[in-house]
């Protein structure tokens, strides 16, 4: 008999930063350690990641980190997790996953340094291995990244099945194959718990396949476009990128990929003979401007896509200067919150007389629709179901769809981030233990900054500006020297009338400065710390009266001989 605990740290009732913890007796396994990029500016925050502080007292129990679908949403906080649990913690992923993870970390944090050696273990479909006392078996799932896997964790009370994005796909594809039909052979028809991505449930009542197939759409546009064709898509959409490579090959047109991470992945796919590169003319990014009929893929994360495209459309990237003979295809379905970005981009292209196309809404992402979910439930007949990686409204739709299967509503549980539920001896304890989680912010230089006050200060900097104030005092007499250096940023427009008002503020401050000095009661000398606080308050108020803004004031007091 086993004691099993399930604890999501991210991805519940939100998009991205997926992370789910499975505890089997004393063995702790972490499935995914993702991140998300803030849609709205958070003033220097680059990535938002889950709170891993609960692992601080369980380092020795963590047996492995599992990343079966290696997207940014599933691996972006790996380094932050390893810093807590130990850099030598085993990581289990596919060969392509290994390339994606190492490329991401090298580009993002390591530069050219190879000093950090991760303990990455490449797994292969249907080849079981031991992690702690648990047997783990990976199995292929079909989604936008070839060779992605789900996981079967065997326990004494039945198996736990975990799946990220998937579709039921019976195509005989070498690289987008699915082994969901073989899970029963692994679990011996005894699935204790199914942890599955919510996918596109509620958006399409049928199976996703064959409506995920997009090659005909791209062929029809590209064939009638004699000039260059630029296609923008997510960097996790390898399915689309390979289709475009196939089209370029068949038409004898140059092919290029503009991506921070994907070229290494593409080279690996070619190296492992997952596609036949013969006849494919791959060109460097530097050659794009000199190639009049190239097919160019622009591939970054969805959150960064429109920022990158805006730079390209504004001709701020010298290696890709657009002209009126080019065709542009937005090859991704817009998620809520990005519709405005898409409309703005297409408007810019129109003003440049560049013909643009958007992916038809009839073409679906490689995510499970209603029938995919129902097929999986009926196939596995799990005792308990825990939908993950999606908004609560999608969970409600999942419950409605599941009502048409053998699974009853009381078997389905939604866990919020930080809610832990226990299954002991095969029976669920409905009482949940709650951990207080705080989103962690990673700055642009890779440093974790969890303090909300930092964001508040940055927001004030953005909204109200900053004043740098330097004052000088005679060390011996403790009197201020009649000299104040100051600089202002982001407060007002630099015009003569405004500069005059700032000078008036500083002249007024000089006249009153002795009224605001705070002396140390014991030494009689100026108390620098308390005096700077007082100066900050006074200067802020003075600026507020003139400009209706209270800037941040950073004060330095320098003693000179």
Coordinates of C-alpha atoms in Angstrom, one line a residue:
X1 CA 0.0 0.0 0.0
X2 CA 1.2 3.5 -0.8
X3 CA 0.7 7.0 0.4
X4 CA 0.5 9.4 -2.5
X5 CA 0.3 13.2 -2.4
X6 CA -0.4 15.5 -5.4
X7 CA 0.6 19.1 -5.2
X8 CA 0.5 21.6 -8.1
X9 CA 2.9 24.6 -7.8
X10 CA 1.9 26.3 -11.0
X11 CA -0.3 26.1 -14.1
X12 CA -3.7 25.9 -12.2
X13 CA -6.3 28.5 -13.1
X14 CA -3.6 30.3 -15.1
X15 CA -1.7 30.0 -18.3
X16 CA 1.9 28.7 -18.2
X17 CA 4.5 28.2 -15.4
X18 CA 3.4 24.6 -15.1
X19 CA 4.7 22.5 -12.2
X20 CA 3.2 19.5 -10.5
X21 CA 4.6 17.5 -7.6
X22 CA 3.9 13.8 -7.1
X23 CA 4.9 12.2 -3.8
X24 CA 4.9 8.4 -3.5
X25 CA 5.7 7.4 0.1
X26 CA 9.1 9.2 0.7
X27 CA 9.9 9.7 -3.0
X28 CA 9.2 13.2 -4.4
X29 CA 9.0 13.7 -8.2
X30 CA 8.6 17.1 -9.9
X31 CA 6.8 17.1 -13.3
X32 CA 7.6 20.3 -15.2
X33 CA 9.2 23.5 -13.9
X34 CA 8.0 26.2 -16.2
X35 CA 7.7 29.9 -16.3
X36 CA 5.7 32.6 -17.9
X37 CA 6.5 36.1 -19.3
X38 CA 4.3 38.9 -17.9
X39 CA 1.9 40.1 -20.5
X40 CA 2.0 43.6 -18.9
X41 CA 5.3 45.2 -17.9
X42 CA 6.5 44.4 -14.4
X43 CA 9.4 46.7 -14.5
X44 CA 12.5 44.6 -15.0
X45 CA 10.8 41.2 -14.4
X46 CA 11.8 38.8 -17.2
X47 CA 10.1 35.6 -16.1
X48 CA 7.5 34.7 -13.4
X49 CA 8.1 31.2 -11.9
X50 CA 6.5 28.9 -9.3
X51 CA 7.4 29.1 -5.6
X52 CA 9.7 26.2 -4.9
X53 CA 10.4 27.2 -1.3
X54 CA 8.4 24.1 0.0
X55 CA 11.3 22.0 -1.2
X56 CA 13.8 23.6 1.2
X57 CA 13.2 20.9 3.8
X58 CA 12.8 18.0 1.4
X59 CA 15.9 18.2 -0.8
X60 CA 16.9 14.7 0.1
X61 CA 13.5 13.3 -0.9
X62 CA 13.5 14.7 -4.5
X63 CA 14.3 11.8 -6.8
X64 CA 13.9 13.5 -10.2
X65 CA 12.6 16.3 -12.4
X66 CA 10.6 15.2 -15.4
X67 CA 10.0 17.2 -18.6
X68 CA 8.2 15.3 -21.2
X69 CA 7.0 18.2 -23.4
X70 CA 9.9 20.7 -23.4
X71 CA 8.3 24.1 -23.9
X72 CA 9.1 27.3 -22.1
X73 CA 6.0 26.8 -20.0
X74 CA 7.4 23.5 -18.8
X75 CA 11.2 24.1 -18.3
X76 CA 11.9 27.8 -17.9
X77 CA 12.4 27.7 -14.2
X78 CA 14.6 24.6 -14.1
X79 CA 17.7 26.4 -13.0
X80 CA 15.9 28.1 -10.2
X81 CA 14.5 24.8 -9.0
X82 CA 18.0 23.2 -9.2
X83 CA 19.4 26.0 -7.1
X84 CA 17.1 24.9 -4.3
X85 CA 17.1 21.1 -4.7
X86 CA 20.7 20.6 -5.9
X87 CA 22.4 20.9 -9.3
X88 CA 23.0 17.2 -9.4
X89 CA 19.3 16.3 -9.2
X90 CA 18.4 13.9 -12.0
X91 CA 16.5 15.4 -14.9
X92 CA 14.5 13.0 -17.2
X93 CA 13.6 14.1 -20.7
X94 CA 13.8 13.1 -24.4
X95 CA 16.8 13.7 -26.7
X96 CA 15.1 16.7 -28.2
X97 CA 14.2 17.9 -24.8
X98 CA 17.8 17.7 -23.7
X99 CA 18.8 19.9 -26.7
X100 CA 16.0 22.4 -26.0
X101 CA 16.8 22.7 -22.3
X102 CA 20.6 23.1 -22.8
X103 CA 20.2 25.6 -25.6
X104 CA 17.8 27.7 -23.5
X105 CA 20.0 27.8 -20.5
X106 CA 23.1 28.5 -22.5
X107 CA 21.4 31.4 -24.4
X108 CA 19.7 32.7 -21.3
X109 CA 22.2 32.4 -18.4
X110 CA 25.4 30.6 -19.2
X111 CA 26.7 32.4 -22.3
X112 CA 29.6 30.2 -23.7
X113 CA 30.3 28.7 -20.3
X114 CA 30.1 25.0 -20.0
X115 CA 31.1 24.9 -16.3
X116 CA 27.6 23.9 -15.2
X117 CA 26.9 20.2 -15.9
X118 CA 23.3 19.1 -15.5
X119 CA 22.4 15.5 -14.6
X120 CA 20.2 15.0 -17.7
X121 CA 19.0 11.4 -18.3
X122 CA 17.6 10.8 -21.8
X123 CA 14.6 8.5 -21.8
X124 CA 13.1 6.3 -24.5
X125 CA 9.5 5.4 -25.1
X126 CA 8.2 2.2 -23.4
X127 CA 11.6 1.6 -21.7
X128 CA 10.9 1.6 -17.9
X129 CA 13.4 2.8 -15.3
X130 CA 13.6 3.1 -11.6
X131 CA 13.4 6.4 -9.7
X132 CA 13.7 5.8 -6.0
X133 CA 11.4 2.9 -5.3
X134 CA 9.0 3.8 -8.2
X135 CA 9.1 2.4 -11.7
X136 CA 8.6 5.0 -14.4
X137 CA 7.6 4.3 -18.0
X138 CA 7.6 7.1 -20.7
X139 CA 5.2 6.8 -23.6
X140 CA 4.9 8.9 -26.8
X141 CA 2.2 11.5 -27.0
X142 CA 1.5 13.4 -30.2
X143 CA 1.8 17.2 -29.9
X144 CA 3.7 20.0 -31.6
X145 CA 7.2 18.8 -30.4
X146 CA 8.2 15.5 -31.9
X147 CA 9.1 12.6 -29.5
X148 CA 7.2 14.2 -26.6
X149 CA 6.3 11.7 -23.8
X150 CA 3.9 11.2 -21.0
X151 CA 4.7 9.3 -17.9
X152 CA 3.4 6.2 -16.0
X153 CA 4.3 6.1 -12.4
X154 CA 3.7 2.6 -10.9
X155 CA 2.6 2.4 -7.2
X156 CA 1.3 -0.4 -5.1
X157 CA -2.2 0.8 -5.5
X158 CA -2.2 1.3 -9.3
X159 CA -0.5 3.7 -11.8
X160 CA -0.4 7.4 -12.0
X161 CA -0.6 8.6 -15.6
X162 CA 0.6 12.2 -16.4
X163 CA 0.2 13.8 -19.8
X164 CA 0.9 17.3 -21.1
X165 CA -0.6 18.6 -24.3
X166 CA -1.7 15.7 -26.6
X167 CA -4.0 14.7 -29.4
X168 CA -5.3 11.3 -30.4
X169 CA -3.4 10.8 -33.6
X170 CA -3.4 7.6 -35.6
X171 CA -1.2 9.0 -38.5
X172 CA 1.7 6.7 -39.3
X173 CA 4.3 9.4 -38.6
X174 CA 7.8 8.6 -37.5
X175 CA 8.1 11.8 -35.5
X176 CA 4.6 12.7 -34.3
X177 CA 3.6 9.2 -33.1
X178 CA 1.3 8.4 -30.2
X179 CA 1.3 5.5 -27.8
X180 CA -1.7 6.4 -25.7
X181 CA -3.4 3.2 -26.9
X182 CA -0.6 1.3 -25.3
X183 CA -0.9 2.8 -21.8
X184 CA -3.3 0.0 -20.7
X185 CA -0.5 -2.5 -21.3
X186 CA 1.7 -0.6 -18.9
X187 CA -0.9 0.0 -16.2
X188 CA -2.4 -3.5 -16.5
X189 CA -5.8 -1.8 -16.6
X190 CA -5.3 -0.2 -13.2
X191 CA -5.0 3.6 -13.5
X192 CA -5.3 5.0 -10.0
X193 CA -5.0 8.7 -11.1
X194 CA -4.9 10.6 -14.4
X195 CA -3.2 14.0 -14.5
X196 CA -3.9 15.5 -17.9
X197 CA -3.7 18.9 -19.5
X198 CA -7.0 20.6 -20.1
X199 CA -5.9 21.5 -23.7
X200 CA -8.6 22.9 -25.9
X201 CA -11.6 21.4 -24.1
X202 CA -14.8 23.2 -24.7
X203 CA -13.5 24.9 -27.9
X204 CA -14.0 21.9 -30.3
X205 CA -16.5 19.2 -29.7
X206 CA -14.8 16.7 -32.0
X207 CA -11.3 15.2 -32.2
X208 CA -8.5 17.7 -32.9
X209 CA -7.2 15.6 -35.8
X210 CA -7.3 16.1 -38.7
X211 CA -8.0 19.8 -38.2
X212 CA -4.5 20.4 -36.8
X213 CA -3.0 19.7 -40.3
X214 CA -1.8 23.0 -41.8
X215 CA 0.4 22.0 -44.7
X216 CA -2.3 22.5 -47.4
X217 CA -2.9 26.1 -46.1
X218 CA 0.8 27.0 -46.3
X219 CA 1.3 25.4 -49.6
X220 CA -1.6 27.3 -51.2
X221 CA -0.2 30.7 -49.9
X222 CA 3.4 30.0 -50.7
X223 CA 2.9 28.6 -54.2
X224 CA 1.2 31.8 -55.3
X225 CA 3.9 34.0 -53.7
X226 CA 7.0 34.5 -55.9
X227 CA 8.7 36.7 -53.4
X228 CA 9.9 35.9 -49.8
X229 CA 7.5 34.4 -47.4
X230 CA 7.8 35.2 -43.7
X231 CA 6.0 32.9 -41.3
X232 CA 5.7 33.7 -37.6
X233 CA 5.0 30.9 -35.1
X234 CA 5.7 29.7 -31.6
X235 CA 9.1 28.1 -31.0
X236 CA 7.3 25.1 -29.6
X237 CA 5.5 24.6 -32.9
X238 CA 8.0 22.3 -34.4
X239 CA 5.2 20.5 -36.4
X240 CA 4.7 23.7 -38.4
X241 CA 8.4 24.4 -38.9
X242 CA 9.0 21.0 -40.3
X243 CA 6.0 21.3 -42.6
X244 CA 7.4 24.6 -43.9
X245 CA 10.8 23.0 -44.4
X246 CA 9.1 20.2 -46.4
X247 CA 7.3 22.9 -48.6
X248 CA 10.6 24.7 -49.2
X249 CA 12.3 21.5 -50.2
X250 CA 9.5 20.5 -52.6
X251 CA 9.5 23.9 -54.3
X252 CA 13.3 24.3 -54.3
X253 CA 13.2 27.5 -52.3
X254 CA 15.8 28.6 -49.7
X255 CA 14.8 28.0 -46.1
X256 CA 15.9 29.9 -43.0
X257 CA 14.9 29.9 -39.3
X258 CA 15.2 33.0 -37.2
X259 CA 15.2 31.7 -33.6
X260 CA 17.3 31.8 -30.5
X261 CA 16.9 28.2 -29.7
X262 CA 15.5 26.2 -32.6
X263 CA 18.5 25.8 -34.9
X264 CA 20.1 23.4 -32.5
X265 CA 16.9 21.4 -32.3
X266 CA 16.6 21.4 -36.1
X267 CA 20.1 20.2 -36.5
X268 CA 19.4 17.4 -34.0
X269 CA 16.3 16.3 -35.9
X270 CA 18.3 16.1 -39.1
X271 CA 21.2 14.3 -37.3
X272 CA 18.8 11.7 -36.0
X273 CA 17.3 11.3 -39.5
X274 CA 13.8 12.2 -38.4
X275 CA 13.5 14.1 -41.6
X276 CA 15.4 13.8 -44.9
X277 CA 17.4 17.0 -45.5
X278 CA 18.5 16.1 -49.0
X279 CA 17.3 18.8 -51.4
X280 CA 16.7 21.3 -48.6
X281 CA 18.6 24.6 -49.2
X282 CA 19.1 26.0 -45.7
X283 CA 20.5 29.5 -45.6
X284 CA 22.0 31.7 -42.9
X285 CA 20.1 34.6 -41.4
X286 CA 22.7 36.9 -42.9
X287 CA 21.7 35.7 -46.4
X288 CA 17.9 36.5 -46.1
X289 CA 18.1 40.0 -47.5
X290 CA 19.9 38.6 -50.6
X291 CA 17.5 35.8 -51.2
X292 CA 14.4 37.0 -53.2
X293 CA 12.2 33.9 -52.7
X294 CA 13.3 32.4 -49.3
X295 CA 10.8 30.9 -46.9
X296 CA 11.8 32.4 -43.5
X297 CA 10.4 31.1 -40.2
X298 CA 10.4 33.6 -37.2
X299 CA 10.1 31.4 -34.1
X300 CA 10.1 32.6 -30.5
X301 CA 7.8 32.1 -27.4
X302 CA 4.2 33.4 -27.8
X303 CA 4.8 36.1 -25.2
X304 CA 7.9 37.5 -27.0
X305 CA 6.6 36.9 -30.6
X306 CA 4.9 40.3 -31.1
X307 CA 7.7 42.2 -29.6
X308 CA 10.1 40.5 -32.1
X309 CA 7.7 40.9 -35.0
X310 CA 7.3 44.6 -34.3
X311 CA 11.1 45.1 -34.5
X312 CA 11.1 43.3 -37.8
X313 CA 8.2 45.2 -39.3
X314 CA 9.8 48.5 -38.3
X315 CA 13.0 47.3 -40.1
X316 CA 15.0 47.5 -36.9
X317 CA 16.6 44.1 -37.5
X318 CA 19.2 44.6 -40.3
X319 CA 19.3 41.0 -41.4
X320 CA 15.6 41.1 -42.3
X321 CA 14.5 44.2 -44.1
X322 CA 11.0 43.8 -45.5
X323 CA 9.8 45.1 -48.8
X324 CA 6.6 45.2 -50.8
X325 CA 7.3 41.9 -52.6
X326 CA 7.2 40.0 -49.3
X327 CA 4.3 38.0 -47.9
X328 CA 3.7 37.7 -44.2
X329 CA 1.8 34.8 -42.5
X330 CA 0.9 35.0 -38.8
X331 CA 1.0 31.2 -38.2
X332 CA -0.3 31.1 -34.6
X333 CA -3.8 31.3 -33.1
X334 CA -4.0 34.3 -30.8
X335 CA -4.6 33.5 -27.2
X336 CA -6.7 35.9 -25.1
X337 CA -4.8 39.1 -24.3
X338 CA -2.9 39.2 -27.6
X339 CA -5.7 40.1 -30.0
X340 CA -4.7 43.7 -29.9
X341 CA -1.1 42.9 -30.6
X342 CA -2.1 40.9 -33.6
X343 CA -4.4 43.6 -35.0
X344 CA -1.7 46.3 -34.5
X345 CA 0.9 44.1 -36.3
X346 CA -1.3 43.5 -39.3
X347 CA -2.1 47.2 -39.5
X348 CA 1.6 48.0 -39.6
X349 CA 2.1 45.5 -42.4
X350 CA -0.9 47.0 -44.4
X351 CA 0.6 50.5 -44.2
X352 CA 3.8 49.1 -45.7
X353 CA 1.8 47.5 -48.5
X354 CA 2.9 44.0 -47.4
X355 CA 0.3 41.3 -48.0
X356 CA -0.4 39.4 -44.8
X357 CA -2.4 36.2 -44.0
X358 CA -3.5 34.8 -40.7
X359 CA -3.9 31.1 -39.8
X360 CA -7.6 30.1 -40.4
X361 CA -9.5 29.4 -37.2
X362 CA -10.5 26.1 -38.7
X363 CA -6.9 25.0 -38.2
X364 CA -6.5 23.9 -34.6
X365 CA -3.5 23.8 -32.3
X366 CA -2.2 20.3 -31.4
X367 CA -4.1 20.2 -28.1
X368 CA -6.8 17.8 -26.9
X369 CA -10.3 18.7 -27.9
X370 CA -13.5 17.2 -26.3
X371 CA -13.3 13.8 -28.1
X372 CA -9.6 13.4 -27.4
X373 CA -10.3 13.9 -23.7
X374 CA -13.3 11.5 -23.7
X375 CA -11.4 8.8 -25.6
X376 CA -8.6 9.0 -23.0
X377 CA -11.0 8.8 -20.0
X378 CA -12.8 5.8 -21.5
X379 CA -9.6 4.1 -22.5
X380 CA -7.9 4.4 -19.1
X381 CA -11.0 4.4 -16.9
X382 CA -9.0 6.1 -14.0
X383 CA -10.2 6.0 -10.5
X384 CA -9.4 9.7 -10.0
X385 CA -8.8 12.5 -12.5
X386 CA -6.9 15.7 -11.9
X387 CA -7.0 18.1 -14.8
X388 CA -4.1 20.5 -14.9
X389 CA -2.5 23.4 -17.0
X390 CA -5.5 25.6 -17.6
X391 CA -8.1 28.1 -16.4
X392 CA -10.9 27.1 -14.0
X393 CA -13.5 27.8 -16.7
X394 CA -11.8 25.1 -18.8
X395 CA -12.0 22.7 -15.9
X396 CA -15.8 23.3 -15.8
X397 CA -16.0 22.5 -19.5
X398 CA -13.9 19.4 -18.9
X399 CA -16.3 18.2 -16.3
X400 CA -19.2 18.7 -18.7
X401 CA -17.4 16.7 -21.4
X402 CA -16.4 13.9 -19.0
X403 CA -20.1 13.5 -18.1
X404 CA -20.4 11.6 -21.4
X405 CA -17.8 9.0 -20.3
X406 CA -17.7 6.2 -17.7
X407 CA -16.0 8.7 -15.3
X408 CA -18.4 10.2 -12.7
X409 CA -18.2 13.9 -11.5
X410 CA -17.1 12.9 -8.0
X411 CA -14.0 11.2 -9.5
X412 CA -12.7 14.5 -10.9
X413 CA -10.9 17.0 -8.7
X414 CA -9.5 20.5 -9.4
X415 CA -6.5 21.5 -7.4
X416 CA -5.5 25.1 -7.1
X417 CA -1.8 26.0 -6.9
X418 CA -0.6 25.1 -3.4
X419 CA -3.4 22.7 -2.7
X420 CA -2.1 19.2 -1.8
X421 CA -4.4 16.1 -1.8
X422 CA -3.6 12.7 -0.5
X423 CA -4.4 9.2 -1.7
X424 CA -3.7 6.5 0.8
X425 CA -4.2 2.8 0.3
X426 CA -6.0 3.7 -3.0
X427 CA -8.6 6.0 -1.3
X428 CA -8.6 9.7 -1.6
X429 CA -8.7 12.0 1.5
X430 CA -11.0 14.9 0.4
X431 CA -9.3 17.2 3.0
X432 CA -6.7 19.4 1.3
X433 CA -3.5 20.8 2.8
X434 CA -2.7 24.3 1.6
X435 CA 0.7 25.8 1.1
X436 CA 1.0 29.6 0.8
X437 CA 2.7 30.2 -2.4
X438 CA 4.2 33.5 -3.7
X439 CA 5.1 33.9 -7.3
X440 CA 8.8 34.5 -7.8
X441 CA 10.1 37.1 -10.2
X442 CA 13.3 36.6 -12.2
X443 CA 15.0 39.8 -13.3
X444 CA 16.6 40.4 -16.7
X445 CA 20.0 39.4 -15.3
X446 CA 18.6 36.0 -14.0
X447 CA 18.4 37.1 -10.3
X448 CA 15.4 36.1 -8.3
X449 CA 13.5 39.0 -6.9
X450 CA 10.4 38.0 -4.8
X451 CA 9.9 41.3 -3.0
X452 CA 6.8 43.2 -4.2
X453 CA 8.2 46.4 -2.9
X454 CA 10.9 46.2 -5.6
X455 CA 8.1 46.2 -8.3
X456 CA 6.4 49.1 -6.5
X457 CA 9.6 51.1 -6.6
X458 CA 10.1 50.3 -10.3
X459 CA 6.5 51.3 -11.1
X460 CA 7.1 54.6 -9.3
X461 CA 10.3 55.1 -11.4
X462 CA 8.3 54.5 -14.5
X463 CA 5.3 56.7 -13.5
X464 CA 6.9 59.5 -11.6
X465 CA 10.6 59.5 -12.3
X466 CA 13.6 59.8 -10.1
X467 CA 15.7 62.6 -8.6
X468 CA 19.4 62.0 -7.8
X469 CA 20.6 64.4 -5.1
X470 CA 24.2 64.7 -3.9
X471 CA 25.1 67.1 -1.0
X472 CA 28.5 67.8 0.5
X473 CA 29.4 68.6 4.1
X474 CA 32.6 69.7 5.7
X475 CA 33.8 66.8 7.8
X476 CA 35.2 68.9 10.6
X477 CA 32.6 71.6 11.0
X478 CA 29.6 69.5 9.9
X479 CA 28.3 72.4 7.8
X480 CA 26.9 72.0 4.4
X481 CA 28.9 73.3 1.5
X482 CA 26.9 75.6 -0.8
X483 CA 26.9 73.1 -3.6
X484 CA 24.2 70.6 -4.5
X485 CA 24.4 68.2 -7.5
X486 CA 21.2 66.9 -8.8
X487 CA 19.8 65.1 -11.9
X488 CA 16.2 64.2 -12.8
X489 CA 14.9 61.5 -15.0
X490 CA 11.4 60.8 -16.3
X491 CA 9.7 63.5 -14.4
X492 CA 8.9 66.1 -17.0
X493 CA 9.8 67.0 -20.6
X494 CA 13.1 68.7 -20.9
X495 CA 12.0 72.1 -21.9
X496 CA 13.2 75.5 -20.7
X497 CA 10.2 76.4 -18.5
X498 CA 10.3 73.0 -16.7
X499 CA 14.1 73.3 -16.1
X500 CA 13.4 76.7 -14.6
X501 CA 10.9 75.2 -12.2
X502 CA 13.3 72.5 -11.1
X503 CA 16.0 75.1 -10.4
X504 CA 13.4 77.0 -8.3
X505 CA 12.8 73.9 -6.3
X506 CA 16.4 73.3 -5.6
X507 CA 17.1 76.9 -4.7
X508 CA 14.2 76.9 -2.3
X509 CA 15.6 73.6 -0.8
X510 CA 19.0 75.2 -0.3
X511 CA 17.5 78.1 1.7
X512 CA 15.7 75.7 4.0
X513 CA 18.2 72.9 4.2
X514 CA 19.3 73.6 7.8
X515 CA 15.7 73.2 8.9
X516 CA 15.7 69.6 7.8
X517 CA 19.0 68.4 9.2
X518 CA 18.8 65.8 12.0
X519 CA 21.7 65.6 14.5
X520 CA 22.8 62.6 16.4
X521 CA 21.9 63.2 20.1
X522 CA 25.2 61.7 21.4
X523 CA 27.8 63.0 19.0
X524 CA 26.1 66.2 17.8
X525 CA 27.1 65.3 14.3
X526 CA 24.7 65.0 11.4
X527 CA 22.8 61.7 11.4
X528 CA 23.2 60.8 7.7
X529 CA 20.5 58.1 7.6
X530 CA 17.7 60.1 9.2
X531 CA 18.7 63.3 7.4
X532 CA 18.5 61.6 4.0
X533 CA 15.1 60.2 4.8
X534 CA 13.9 63.7 5.7
X535 CA 15.4 65.2 2.5
X536 CA 13.7 62.6 0.5
X537 CA 10.3 63.5 2.0
X538 CA 10.8 67.3 1.5
X539 CA 12.1 67.1 -2.1
X540 CA 9.2 64.7 -3.1
X541 CA 6.6 67.1 -1.7
X542 CA 8.2 70.1 -3.5
X543 CA 8.1 68.3 -6.8
X544 CA 4.6 67.2 -6.2
X545 CA 3.4 70.8 -5.8
X546 CA 5.1 71.9 -9.0
X547 CA 4.5 68.8 -11.3
X548 CA 1.8 66.8 -9.6
X549 CA 4.3 63.8 -9.3
X550 CA 6.1 62.4 -6.3
X551 CA 9.4 61.0 -7.7
X552 CA 11.7 58.6 -6.0
X553 CA 14.5 60.7 -4.4
X554 CA 17.9 59.0 -4.0
X555 CA 20.1 61.1 -1.7
X556 CA 23.9 60.9 -1.0
X557 CA 25.7 62.9 1.6
X558 CA 29.5 63.1 1.1
X559 CA 31.9 64.3 3.8
X560 CA 35.0 66.1 2.5
X561 CA 38.1 67.2 4.3

